[in-house]
Amino acid sequence: EVQLVESGGGLVQAGGSLRLSCAASGFTFDEYAIGWFRQAPGKEREGISSISPSNGNKYYRDSVRGRFSISSDNAKNTVYLQMNSLKPEDTAVYYCAATPAEYSGSYYAESYDYWGQGTQVTVSS
């Protein structure tokens, strides 16, 4: 059974940090790229970062570049999203998702096969 399980969300003040984790199981980890998406109330889901565990290639949306850092621990089949200098506009439900490695870097949700349940991140001003 394929599973993606996010953890690490919570409430933080503006300027603070959180680290999200995405634990994957049930598929061959290095054959897929893992992306992070977020969805704020009343807004569309947007892709913000992705990583290809097989070659380490990383991608960032401009809105998070320089503040967020994505990494993977292939031994643990886990991808992390370190979020620093958080802003109230980063408040959203954060999801991780898996897409075949050939689509690494894609921010199109339709290209992702598997999704986690999401974790809430709330940044207070």
mmCIF file of C-alpha atoms in Angstrom:
data_model
loop_
_atom_site.group_PDB
_atom_site.id
_atom_site.type_symbol
_atom_site.label_atom_id
_atom_site.label_comp_id
_atom_site.label_asym_id
_atom_site.label_seq_id
_atom_site.Cartn_x
_atom_site.Cartn_y
_atom_site.Cartn_z
ATOM 1 C CA GLU A 1 0.000 0.000 0.000
ATOM 2 C CA VAL A 2 1.385 3.380 -0.998
ATOM 3 C CA GLN A 3 1.549 5.880 1.817
ATOM 4 C CA LEU A 4 2.835 9.419 2.187
ATOM 5 C CA VAL A 5 2.616 10.710 5.730
ATOM 6 C CA GLU A 6 3.340 14.332 6.543
ATOM 7 C CA SER A 7 4.261 15.592 9.980
ATOM 8 C CA GLY A 8 5.770 18.658 11.612
ATOM 9 C CA GLY A 9 3.087 21.251 11.052
ATOM 10 C CA GLY A 10 1.904 23.581 13.780
ATOM 11 C CA LEU A 11 1.486 27.134 14.961
ATOM 12 C CA VAL A 12 4.465 29.479 14.803
ATOM 13 C CA GLN A 13 5.016 33.213 14.994
ATOM 14 C CA ALA A 14 6.104 35.203 11.972
ATOM 15 C CA GLY A 15 9.832 34.872 11.492
ATOM 16 C CA GLY A 16 9.904 31.437 13.044
ATOM 17 C CA SER A 17 10.766 28.044 11.587
ATOM 18 C CA LEU A 18 9.212 24.639 11.109
ATOM 19 C CA ARG A 19 10.449 21.433 9.527
ATOM 20 C CA LEU A 20 7.953 19.264 7.734
ATOM 21 C CA SER A 21 8.584 15.588 7.090
ATOM 22 C CA CYS A 22 7.113 13.327 4.436
ATOM 23 C CA ALA A 23 7.594 9.611 5.071
ATOM 24 C CA ALA A 24 7.024 7.476 1.984
ATOM 25 C CA SER A 25 6.313 3.766 1.716
ATOM 26 C CA GLY A 26 4.865 1.273 -0.731
ATOM 27 C CA PHE A 27 6.781 2.390 -3.825
ATOM 28 C CA THR A 28 10.366 2.577 -5.035
ATOM 29 C CA PHE A 29 11.494 5.857 -3.549
ATOM 30 C CA ASP A 30 14.223 6.752 -6.034
ATOM 31 C CA GLU A 31 11.939 6.177 -9.042
ATOM 32 C CA TYR A 32 9.824 9.125 -7.985
ATOM 33 C CA ALA A 33 10.213 12.822 -7.318
ATOM 34 C CA ILE A 34 8.596 14.243 -4.189
ATOM 35 C CA GLY A 35 6.898 17.601 -4.247
ATOM 36 C CA TRP A 36 5.505 19.860 -1.571
ATOM 37 C CA PHE A 37 2.252 21.668 -2.218
ATOM 38 C CA ARG A 38 0.199 23.987 -0.083
ATOM 39 C CA GLN A 39 -3.372 25.173 -0.096
ATOM 40 C CA ALA A 40 -4.567 28.227 1.777
ATOM 41 C CA PRO A 41 -8.275 28.819 2.489
ATOM 42 C CA GLY A 42 -10.045 29.995 -0.622
ATOM 43 C CA LYS A 43 -7.000 29.505 -2.824
ATOM 44 C CA GLU A 44 -5.865 26.880 -5.277
ATOM 45 C CA ARG A 45 -3.302 24.298 -4.338
ATOM 46 C CA GLU A 46 0.166 25.401 -5.420
ATOM 47 C CA GLY A 47 3.414 23.526 -5.739
ATOM 48 C CA ILE A 48 6.261 25.159 -3.879
ATOM 49 C CA SER A 49 9.206 22.783 -3.979
ATOM 50 C CA SER A 50 10.267 19.395 -5.217
ATOM 51 C CA ILE A 51 13.220 17.048 -5.092
ATOM 52 C CA SER A 52 14.358 14.081 -7.095
ATOM 53 C CA PRO A 53 15.883 11.651 -4.574
ATOM 54 C CA SER A 54 17.745 9.761 -7.295
ATOM 55 C CA ASN A 55 19.930 12.693 -8.328
ATOM 56 C CA GLY A 56 19.301 15.335 -5.679
ATOM 57 C CA ASN A 57 17.889 17.933 -8.069
ATOM 58 C CA LYS A 58 15.853 20.506 -6.185
ATOM 59 C CA TYR A 59 13.274 23.050 -7.306
ATOM 60 C CA TYR A 60 11.692 26.021 -5.556
ATOM 61 C CA ARG A 61 8.865 28.402 -6.292
ATOM 62 C CA ASP A 62 10.036 32.000 -6.203
ATOM 63 C CA SER A 63 7.787 32.741 -3.226
ATOM 64 C CA VAL A 64 9.763 30.350 -1.003
ATOM 65 C CA ARG A 65 13.219 30.399 -2.577
ATOM 66 C CA GLY A 66 15.827 31.418 -0.030
ATOM 67 C CA ARG A 67 13.523 30.704 2.926
ATOM 68 C CA PHE A 68 12.607 27.050 2.409
ATOM 69 C CA SER A 69 14.982 24.157 1.881
ATOM 70 C CA ILE A 70 14.061 20.690 0.658
ATOM 71 C CA SER A 71 16.128 17.588 1.351
ATOM 72 C CA SER A 72 15.796 13.831 1.340
ATOM 73 C CA ASP A 73 17.059 10.952 3.443
ATOM 74 C CA ASN A 74 16.969 8.066 1.014
ATOM 75 C CA ALA A 75 17.790 5.527 3.716
ATOM 76 C CA LYS A 76 14.595 6.547 5.500
ATOM 77 C CA ASN A 77 12.492 7.201 2.380
ATOM 78 C CA THR A 78 11.756 10.602 3.845
ATOM 79 C CA VAL A 79 11.726 14.101 2.406
ATOM 80 C CA TYR A 80 12.003 17.197 4.556
ATOM 81 C CA LEU A 81 10.967 20.791 4.036
ATOM 82 C CA GLN A 82 12.801 23.203 6.304
ATOM 83 C CA MET A 83 10.829 26.424 6.457
ATOM 84 C CA ASN A 84 12.540 29.513 7.841
ATOM 85 C CA SER A 85 11.510 33.170 8.085
ATOM 86 C CA LEU A 86 7.879 32.142 7.962
ATOM 87 C CA LYS A 87 5.280 34.724 7.036
ATOM 88 C CA PRO A 88 1.542 34.861 7.738
ATOM 89 C CA GLU A 89 0.957 34.280 4.021
ATOM 90 C CA ASP A 90 2.652 30.881 4.376
ATOM 91 C CA THR A 91 -0.361 29.726 6.391
ATOM 92 C CA ALA A 92 -1.863 26.733 4.596
ATOM 93 C CA VAL A 93 -2.307 22.998 4.626
ATOM 94 C CA TYR A 94 0.909 21.497 3.320
ATOM 95 C CA TYR A 95 0.892 18.284 1.304
ATOM 96 C CA CYS A 96 3.620 16.082 -0.055
ATOM 97 C CA ALA A 97 3.082 14.118 -3.225
ATOM 98 C CA ALA A 98 4.963 11.711 -5.472
ATOM 99 C CA THR A 99 5.362 11.867 -9.231
ATOM 100 C CA PRO A 100 7.431 9.659 -11.554
ATOM 101 C CA ALA A 101 10.999 10.927 -11.604
ATOM 102 C CA GLU A 102 10.689 11.968 -15.273
ATOM 103 C CA TYR A 103 8.325 14.726 -14.100
ATOM 104 C CA SER A 104 10.730 16.000 -11.490
ATOM 105 C CA GLY A 105 10.308 19.748 -11.085
ATOM 106 C CA SER A 106 6.667 19.746 -12.100
ATOM 107 C CA TYR A 107 4.235 21.857 -10.105
ATOM 108 C CA TYR A 108 1.188 20.461 -11.863
ATOM 109 C CA ALA A 109 -0.829 18.576 -9.284
ATOM 110 C CA GLU A 110 -2.302 16.382 -12.032
ATOM 111 C CA SER A 111 1.123 14.862 -12.675
ATOM 112 C CA TYR A 112 1.385 13.511 -9.122
ATOM 113 C CA ASP A 113 0.197 9.978 -8.470
ATOM 114 C CA TYR A 114 0.241 9.787 -4.701
ATOM 115 C CA TRP A 115 -0.654 12.307 -2.000
ATOM 116 C CA GLY A 116 -0.367 12.597 1.736
ATOM 117 C CA GLN A 117 -3.182 13.706 4.003
ATOM 118 C CA GLY A 118 -1.725 17.149 4.679
ATOM 119 C CA THR A 119 -0.451 18.986 7.726
ATOM 120 C CA GLN A 120 -1.589 22.416 8.884
ATOM 121 C CA VAL A 121 0.902 25.251 9.142
ATOM 122 C CA THR A 122 -0.312 28.439 10.785
ATOM 123 C CA VAL A 123 1.884 31.526 11.005
ATOM 124 C CA SER A 124 0.680 34.254 13.325
ATOM 125 C CA SER A 125 1.586 37.901 12.870
#
